[in-house]
Amino acid sequence: MSRPFAYSLSREIDPRRGAPLYLQIVHALIHDVRSGRLAPGAALPSSRELAESLGVNRKTIVLAYDELVAQGWFTTHGTRGTFVSAELPETLPAPRRASADPRTPGFPFRATPDPAFVPAGEGLAIDDGLPDARLFSIDTLLGAYRDAGRRAARCGGLGYGDPRGTGELRRAIAAMLASHRGLIVDAEDVCVTRGSQMGIFLAARILVAPGDVVLVEGLSYSAARAAFAAAGAEVIGVRLDEDGVDVEDVERLCHGRPVRAIYVTPHHQFPTTVPLTPERRLRLLDLSAKYEFAIIEDDYDHEYHFERQPLLPMASYAPGRVIYVGSMSKLLLPGLRIGYVVAPPPVVKSLANAAAGVDRQGNALTELAVAALVDSGELRRHVRKARQIYAQRRDAFGASLARAFGDAIRFRTPAGGLAFWTTFRDEATLDALERDAPANGLRFLPSTCFAAPPQRGRGLRLGFGSLDAGEAERVIGRLRRAAGAQSARPC
């Protein structure tokens, strides 16, 4: 005999969803029980009746009923049929509204701020200084992966391994740094990470306790500041000028404060691109020894210098005072997610232990492929070719910026790196540009994401490396249109 069933589930069941239909029905019926629409002891329609009502196969309903019986929500009584259990499997409070989304978290959690980066998507994205992935041969990369896979299969390298990274890649990185950056290190001094951001995060984990102070450049990389804040640090911005971070301000901030580290980008300061002078580098190392804080040196694009030989990293002449963070993202491809940290072996061990608590180890196959690219000389050949292309793009981008904006903006052609730092004489121009950027199909880092309190400052970091000549002209044209009448001259 047909039982009356007053509740229609059809509006909650959609075959186009990713979840199987029977699970959608399970969740919908559990929701009705918890909300009180189906009371304990209530009779359910037969599987055939409910299947006809919902327009689904009867086997789908049988699966749903079996699952609900197994979980304790429903019971069966021989030929009498299926009923809501008198004793339900949990005593969660009923939702305040019958239409509440069942995916709403039923527990407290810490909401984290959105990261400041430019994701792929609709419109024209202006990155903050990424390489052009099109310049690296995909056939070369696939060949390296193929050879790495064969080698790993022969020697058992596809299982769990060292959380510091494969020995092959750590040795290759150590040799590269010794040859081109003056760091006399070996594999024991290297920890491979999933990008330089992970290296910064791990450094924060082992250096900082809640209440400690970390100093950063007054205009700086927001993701690094977020990593230190996540470790409980008080993050303080240090004054910045045309010679880099103000070391006298560093010393002032060290008085009476538990400063544990300073994070700097001395080679091409992020975002302004200015290098830290040799005198200030030495002074910063002296202060590190005096106040016993670590220097986290982020050397994210060392190879891309266009006008002179770059200064050696601070880690090359004070390895005991510096945690050196680098990345293969700018040299090869960001998508490979290969970064590294160089530090004394006991520090590397702590970094690796912290990394193992997050993801056990990195991608051994990718690490072996990248090691092969380094050892074969393929990486150096690519960098030499790419550096020439980026130098041409830099000059063309700067000339186009000057033509488009004239006196409305200030910028200095960077001696290295893959981005321009531009500031605006009238902030109303910058306000208009950012306000109208979406309407012009533009996406870029907001001008307010760089300043570290108590320091202030706004500007746009405009990456040119990933744009060919035509793309750069379109980007700058759209920037000019977004700035509108506020800008000095038409494009």
C-alpha positions as semicolon CSV with decimal commas, in nm:
position;residue;x (nm);y (nm);z (nm)
1;M;0,000;0,000;0,000
2;S;0,132;0,345;-0,090
3;R;0,235;0,563;0,202
4;P;0,185;0,939;0,189
5;F;0,521;1,117;0,164
6;A;0,478;1,489;0,212
7;Y;0,832;1,599;0,133
8;S;0,957;1,637;-0,223
9;L;1,335;1,594;-0,261
10;S;1,339;1,671;-0,631
11;R;1,459;2,030;-0,587
12;E;1,765;1,904;-0,396
13;I;1,862;1,633;-0,647
14;D;2,047;1,732;-0,962
15;P;2,208;1,475;-1,197
16;R;2,444;1,748;-1,324
17;R;2,627;1,768;-0,994
18;G;2,951;1,582;-0,948
19;A;2,825;1,368;-0,657
20;P;2,648;1,036;-0,737
21;L;2,269;1,060;-0,728
22;Y;2,230;0,808;-0,448
23;L;2,464;1,015;-0,225
24;Q;2,268;1,332;-0,303
25;I;1,953;1,149;-0,190
26;V;2,130;1,022;0,124
27;H;2,236;1,374;0,224
28;A;1,894;1,520;0,144
29;L;1,716;1,261;0,359
30;I;1,961;1,307;0,648
31;H;1,897;1,680;0,628
32;D;1,522;1,620;0,648
33;V;1,567;1,400;0,955
34;R;1,791;1,648;1,134
35;S;1,564;1,941;1,053
36;G;1,261;1,757;1,194
37;R;1,078;1,720;0,865
38;L;1,113;1,343;0,905
39;A;1,044;1,244;1,266
40;P;1,185;0,934;1,438
41;G;0,965;0,636;1,355
42;A;0,824;0,795;1,038
43;A;0,755;0,556;0,752
44;L;0,939;0,603;0,422
45;P;0,789;0,535;0,080
46;S;0,897;0,219;-0,092
47;S;1,206;0,233;-0,313
48;R;0,982;0,202;-0,622
49;E;0,753;0,486;-0,511
50;L;1,041;0,723;-0,430
51;A;1,218;0,634;-0,754
52;E;0,907;0,723;-0,956
53;S;0,861;1,044;-0,758
54;L;1,219;1,158;-0,824
55;G;1,244;1,020;-1,177
56;V;1,547;0,803;-1,100
57;N;1,628;0,433;-1,130
58;R;1,496;0,218;-0,845
59;K;1,846;0,079;-0,783
60;T;1,954;0,434;-0,693
61;I;1,697;0,449;-0,414
62;V;1,788;0,098;-0,295
63;L;2,152;0,208;-0,265
64;A;2,049;0,522;-0,075
65;Y;1,825;0,330;0,168
66;D;2,095;0,066;0,227
67;E;2,348;0,338;0,307
68;L;2,110;0,512;0,549
69;V;2,034;0,182;0,723
70;A;2,406;0,108;0,752
71;Q;2,467;0,452;0,908
72;G;2,181;0,402;1,155
73;W;1,947;0,671;1,023
74;F;1,686;0,424;0,889
75;T;1,571;0,080;0,997
76;T;1,387;-0,193;0,811
77;H;1,114;-0,416;0,958
78;G;1,071;-0,710;0,725
79;T;0,775;-0,661;0,495
80;R;0,652;-0,357;0,687
81;G;0,902;-0,133;0,508
82;T;1,164;0,130;0,594
83;F;1,138;0,375;0,882
84;V;1,333;0,661;1,037
85;S;1,526;0,518;1,333
86;A;1,385;0,582;1,677
87;E;1,743;0,635;1,805
88;L;1,938;0,851;1,564
89;P;2,313;0,806;1,521
90;E;2,400;1,162;1,628
91;T;2,247;1,440;1,833
92;L;2,356;1,745;1,635
93;P;2,132;2,049;1,674
94;A;1,885;2,103;1,396
95;P;1,968;2,377;1,147
96;R;1,810;2,711;1,224
97;R;1,664;2,721;0,874
98;A;1,538;2,425;0,680
99;S;1,709;2,568;0,368
100;A;2,053;2,603;0,530
101;D;2,342;2,487;0,311
102;P;2,457;2,149;0,452
103;R;2,813;2,240;0,350
104;T;2,825;2,529;0,598
105;P;3,108;2,449;0,846
106;G;2,973;2,323;1,175
107;F;3,294;2,401;1,362
108;P;3,510;2,707;1,433
109;F;3,818;2,767;1,218
110;R;4,063;3,047;1,153
111;A;3,984;3,237;0,834
112;T;4,299;3,340;0,649
113;P;4,337;3,642;0,420
114;D;4,348;3,600;0,045
115;P;4,705;3,590;-0,092
116;A;4,827;3,875;-0,310
117;F;4,907;3,722;-0,647
118;V;4,771;3,740;-1,000
119;P;4,601;3,410;-1,087
120;A;4,530;3,294;-1,438
121;G;4,184;3,378;-1,566
122;E;3,993;3,612;-1,790
123;G;4,150;3,937;-1,895
124;L;4,511;4,040;-1,938
125;A;4,720;3,950;-1,633
126;I;5,028;4,159;-1,551
127;D;5,244;3,947;-1,325
128;D;5,502;4,076;-1,078
129;G;5,806;3,949;-1,268
130;L;5,762;3,596;-1,398
131;P;5,964;3,436;-1,677
132;D;5,816;3,351;-2,014
133;A;5,742;2,978;-2,002
134;R;5,728;2,973;-2,382
135;L;6,104;3,026;-2,402
136;F;6,191;2,689;-2,251
137;S;6,177;2,389;-2,483
138;I;5,898;2,153;-2,380
139;D;6,074;1,871;-2,567
140;T;6,385;1,926;-2,355
141;L;6,175;1,917;-2,038
142;L;5,989;1,601;-2,142
143;G;6,317;1,435;-2,232
144;A;6,456;1,515;-1,888
145;Y;6,146;1,367;-1,724
146;R;6,168;1,053;-1,937
147;D;6,533;0,996;-1,850
148;A;6,470;1,074;-1,483
149;G;6,184;0,824;-1,470
150;R;6,396;0,548;-1,618
151;R;6,683;0,621;-1,382
152;A;6,454;0,635;-1,078
153;A;6,286;0,308;-1,172
154;R;6,624;0,134;-1,196
155;C;6,754;0,255;-0,859
156;G;6,432;0,256;-0,654
157;G;6,402;0,634;-0,654
158;L;6,023;0,647;-0,683
159;G;5,950;0,561;-0,321
160;Y;5,976;0,777;-0,011
161;G;6,310;0,951;0,023
162;D;6,500;1,223;0,202
163;P;6,277;1,519;0,305
164;R;6,571;1,746;0,223
165;G;6,527;1,649;-0,143
166;T;6,702;1,404;-0,372
167;G;7,077;1,393;-0,336
168;E;7,117;1,450;-0,711
169;L;6,936;1,783;-0,705
170;R;7,096;1,903;-0,382
171;R;7,442;1,831;-0,528
172;A;7,348;2,003;-0,855
173;I;7,222;2,313;-0,672
174;A;7,533;2,325;-0,452
175;A;7,759;2,306;-0,761
176;M;7,556;2,575;-0,940
177;L;7,575;2,811;-0,642
178;A;7,948;2,755;-0,597
179;S;8,018;2,817;-0,965
180;H;7,795;3,120;-1,026
181;R;7,716;3,281;-0,690
182;G;8,024;3,220;-0,476
183;L;7,854;3,001;-0,214
184;I;8,098;2,730;-0,107
185;V;7,845;2,469;-0,001
186;D;7,770;2,103;-0,054
187;A;7,457;1,892;-0,057
188;E;7,440;1,885;0,326
189;D;7,380;2,262;0,324
190;V;7,080;2,244;0,088
191;C;6,712;2,171;0,153
192;V;6,489;2,147;-0,154
193;T;6,144;2,304;-0,116
194;R;5,827;2,341;-0,322
195;G;5,913;2,692;-0,438
196;S;6,086;2,973;-0,248
197;Q;5,764;3,060;-0,063
198;M;5,779;2,725;0,116
199;G;6,140;2,799;0,208
200;I;6,038;3,130;0,365
201;F;5,751;2,963;0,549
202;L;5,978;2,690;0,688
203;A;6,237;2,947;0,797
204;A;5,964;3,130;0,986
205;R;5,858;2,805;1,153
206;I;6,202;2,727;1,295
207;L;6,308;3,083;1,382
208;V;6,004;3,253;1,526
209;A;5,790;3,207;1,835
210;P;5,473;3,407;1,908
211;G;5,567;3,757;2,017
212;D;5,903;3,763;1,841
213;V;5,981;4,043;1,596
214;V;6,070;3,996;1,230
215;L;6,188;4,299;1,034
216;V;6,110;4,335;0,665
217;E;6,181;4,603;0,407
218;G;5,923;4,883;0,421
219;L;5,799;4,785;0,076
220;S;5,820;4,409;0,055
221;Y;5,679;4,075;-0,055
222;S;5,340;4,034;0,110
223;A;5,350;3,653;0,104
224;A;5,668;3,657;0,311
225;R;5,507;3,890;0,564
226;A;5,211;3,651;0,581
227;A;5,443;3,357;0,653
228;F;5,605;3,538;0,946
229;A;5,270;3,652;1,080
230;A;5,140;3,294;1,060
231;A;5,427;3,190;1,288
232;G;5,312;3,447;1,544
233;A;5,569;3,717;1,471
234;E;5,519;4,088;1,498
235;V;5,622;4,205;1,150
236;I;5,771;4,556;1,133
237;G;5,863;4,743;0,817
238;V;6,206;4,911;0,800
239;R;6,268;5,235;0,612
240;L;6,374;5,190;0,251
241;D;6,556;5,435;0,022
242;E;6,751;5,438;-0,304
243;D;7,031;5,230;-0,147
244;G;6,800;4,960;-0,013
245;V;6,703;4,890;0,345
246;D;6,807;5,157;0,598
247;V;7,046;4,975;0,831
248;E;7,039;5,255;1,087
249;D;6,665;5,204;1,118
250;V;6,733;4,833;1,163
251;E;6,957;4,905;1,460
252;R;6,705;5,144;1,610
253;L;6,435;4,878;1,592
254;C;6,662;4,621;1,757
255;H;6,682;4,822;2,079
256;G;6,452;4,666;2,338
257;R;6,280;4,430;2,092
258;P;6,317;4,051;2,052
259;V;6,421;4,069;1,686
260;R;6,474;3,715;1,559
261;A;6,518;3,774;1,187
262;I;6,520;4,024;0,906
263;Y;6,387;3,931;0,563
264;V;6,558;4,110;0,272
265;T;6,576;4,091;-0,107
266;P;6,915;4,262;-0,155
267;H;6,992;4,165;-0,515
268;H;6,683;4,315;-0,683
269;Q;6,472;4,453;-0,399
270;F;6,110;4,345;-0,419
271;P;5,919;4,542;-0,535
272;T;6,139;4,846;-0,608
273;T;6,425;4,655;-0,786
274;V;6,700;4,865;-0,616
275;P;7,009;4,669;-0,502
276;L;7,137;4,687;-0,145
277;T;7,477;4,860;-0,146
278;P;7,792;4,668;-0,041
279;E;7,840;4,898;0,258
280;R;7,491;4,833;0,387
281;R;7,528;4,459;0,335
282;L;7,835;4,451;0,558
283;R;7,667;4,672;0,817
284;L;7,362;4,446;0,822
285;L;7,585;4,144;0,884
286;D;7,753;4,330;1,173
287;L;7,413;4,405;1,326
288;S;7,313;4,040;1,283
289;A;7,615;3,934;1,488
290;K;7,562;4,205;1,749
291;Y;7,191;4,138;1,807
292;E;7,194;3,767;1,717
293;F;6,920;3,768;1,455
294;A;6,910;3,567;1,134
295;I;6,922;3,725;0,791
296;I;6,679;3,560;0,548
297;E;6,820;3,650;0,206
298;D;6,570;3,592;-0,074
299;D;6,767;3,584;-0,401
300;Y;6,475;3,508;-0,629
301;D;6,614;3,613;-0,971
302;H;6,992;3,631;-0,939
303;E;7,079;3,533;-1,297
304;Y;6,883;3,807;-1,470
305;H;7,122;4,103;-1,461
306;F;7,170;4,316;-1,771
307;E;7,428;4,587;-1,708
308;R;7,700;4,462;-1,474
309;Q;7,823;4,163;-1,281
310;P;7,592;4,114;-0,984
311;L;7,712;4,143;-0,626
312;L;7,772;3,815;-0,449
313;P;7,500;3,710;-0,205
314;M;7,558;3,787;0,162
315;A;7,544;3,413;0,224
316;S;7,864;3,373;0,022
317;Y;8,075;3,552;0,284
318;A;7,871;3,501;0,603
319;P;7,709;3,154;0,571
320;G;7,663;3,121;0,947
321;R;7,448;3,432;0,972
322;V;7,229;3,388;0,664
323;I;6,945;3,160;0,557
324;Y;6,963;3,182;0,179
325;V;6,643;3,122;-0,017
326;G;6,641;3,065;-0,392
327;S;6,419;2,930;-0,665
328;M;6,434;2,754;-0,998
329;S;6,104;2,920;-1,094
330;K;6,266;3,217;-1,267
331;L;6,539;3,003;-1,425
332;L;6,307;2,731;-1,556
333;L;5,932;2,724;-1,497
334;P;5,723;2,829;-1,196
335;G;5,503;2,524;-1,243
336;L;5,789;2,289;-1,155
337;R;5,771;2,417;-0,794
338;I;6,140;2,380;-0,715
339;G;6,295;2,611;-0,458
340;Y;6,575;2,563;-0,210
341;V;6,718;2,689;0,116
342;V;7,089;2,701;0,194
343;A;7,195;2,713;0,559
344;P;7,427;2,538;0,805
345;P;7,351;2,162;0,821
346;P;7,177;2,170;1,165
347;V;6,941;2,440;1,030
348;V;6,881;2,239;0,712
349;K;6,790;1,938;0,926
350;S;6,531;2,141;1,119
351;L;6,390;2,282;0,795
352;A;6,358;1,932;0,651
353;N;6,190;1,805;0,968
354;A;5,936;2,087;0,945
355;A;5,882;2,014;0,575
356;A;5,825;1,645;0,648
357;G;5,536;1,742;0,874
358;V;5,366;1,915;0,582
359;D;5,409;1,684;0,282
360;R;5,669;1,420;0,379
361;Q;5,889;1,500;0,078
362;G;5,889;1,670;-0,259
363;N;5,836;1,531;-0,607
364;A;6,138;1,305;-0,660
365;L;6,076;1,266;-1,033
366;T;6,070;1,643;-1,091
367;E;6,378;1,688;-0,874
368;L;6,571;1,428;-1,074
369;A;6,465;1,589;-1,403
370;V;6,576;1,935;-1,287
371;A;6,907;1,793;-1,161
372;A;6,967;1,652;-1,509
373;L;6,894;1,989;-1,670
374;V;7,147;2,155;-1,439
375;D;7,417;1,891;-1,476
376;S;7,388;1,873;-1,855
377;G;7,437;2,246;-1,897
378;E;7,089;2,284;-2,047
379;L;6,989;2,528;-1,773
380;R;7,288;2,757;-1,837
381;R;7,221;2,757;-2,211
382;H;6,857;2,850;-2,151
383;V;6,951;3,131;-1,909
384;R;7,199;3,284;-2,154
385;K;6,938;3,288;-2,430
386;A;6,658;3,413;-2,204
387;R;6,872;3,691;-2,054
388;Q;6,927;3,845;-2,398
389;I;6,555;3,831;-2,475
390;Y;6,461;3,981;-2,138
391;A;6,711;4,264;-2,180
392;Q;6,544;4,360;-2,510
393;R;6,198;4,334;-2,356
394;R;6,304;4,550;-2,062
395;D;6,422;4,833;-2,287
396;A;6,112;4,819;-2,507
397;F;5,878;4,807;-2,207
398;G;6,044;5,110;-2,046
399;A;6,026;5,311;-2,367
400;S;5,659;5,224;-2,410
401;L;5,579;5,322;-2,050
402;A;5,746;5,658;-2,099
403;R;5,554;5,726;-2,419
404;A;5,221;5,628;-2,266
405;F;5,242;5,809;-1,933
406;G;5,506;6,078;-1,973
407;D;5,553;6,276;-1,653
408;A;5,257;6,111;-1,483
409;I;5,475;5,827;-1,353
410;R;5,822;5,776;-1,211
411;F;6,032;5,468;-1,274
412;R;6,393;5,366;-1,298
413;T;6,496;5,110;-1,560
414;P;6,600;4,809;-1,352
415;A;6,957;4,685;-1,382
416;G;6,823;4,335;-1,343
417;G;6,514;4,132;-1,269
418;L;6,195;4,096;-1,469
419;A;5,976;4,385;-1,351
420;F;5,947;4,764;-1,333
421;W;5,850;4,953;-1,019
422;T;5,634;5,252;-1,110
423;T;5,503;5,524;-0,884
424;F;5,258;5,800;-0,971
425;R;5,310;6,173;-0,922
426;D;4,938;6,214;-0,858
427;E;4,776;5,928;-0,667
428;A;4,445;6,018;-0,830
429;T;4,590;5,873;-1,152
430;L;4,674;5,550;-0,972
431;D;4,330;5,544;-0,809
432;A;4,162;5,583;-1,148
433;L;4,381;5,316;-1,304
434;E;4,304;5,060;-1,035
435;R;3,934;5,146;-1,031
436;D;3,895;5,105;-1,408
437;A;4,137;4,818;-1,461
438;P;3,867;4,544;-1,461
439;A;3,663;4,728;-1,721
440;N;3,975;4,735;-1,937
441;G;4,041;4,363;-1,892
442;L;4,343;4,412;-1,665
443;R;4,453;4,228;-1,353
444;F;4,762;4,307;-1,146
445;L;4,879;4,323;-0,786
446;P;4,706;4,603;-0,594
447;S;4,924;4,904;-0,518
448;T;4,848;4,873;-0,146
449;C;4,985;4,519;-0,098
450;F;5,354;4,613;-0,071
451;A;5,378;4,848;0,228
452;A;5,472;4,695;0,564
453;P;5,346;4,905;0,858
454;P;5,448;5,146;0,990
455;Q;5,597;5,228;0,649
456;R;5,380;5,357;0,369
457;G;5,397;5,373;-0,006
458;R;5,210;5,273;-0,318
459;G;5,308;5,175;-0,668
460;L;5,266;4,912;-0,935
461;R;5,510;4,631;-0,998
462;L;5,478;4,553;-1,367
463;G;5,639;4,235;-1,496
464;F;5,775;4,253;-1,851
465;G;5,956;3,919;-1,884
466;S;5,651;3,711;-1,973
467;L;5,529;3,956;-2,243
468;D;5,649;3,969;-2,602
469;A;5,655;4,302;-2,786
470;G;5,294;4,292;-2,902
471;E;5,162;4,182;-2,565
472;A;5,357;4,454;-2,386
473;E;5,212;4,722;-2,615
474;R;4,859;4,598;-2,547
475;V;4,917;4,589;-2,173
476;I;5,054;4,941;-2,157
477;G;4,780;5,069;-2,386
478;R;4,516;4,928;-2,156
479;L;4,694;5,069;-1,851
480;R;4,685;5,411;-2,014
481;R;4,316;5,380;-2,098
482;A;4,237;5,268;-1,744
483;A;4,417;5,575;-1,608
484;G;4,186;5,785;-1,827
485;A;4,190;6,162;-1,828
486;Q;4,401;6,173;-1,513
487;S;4,713;6,076;-1,707
488;A;4,940;6,333;-1,867
489;R;4,921;6,252;-2,236
490;P;4,732;6,021;-2,470
491;C;4,872;5,690;-2,585
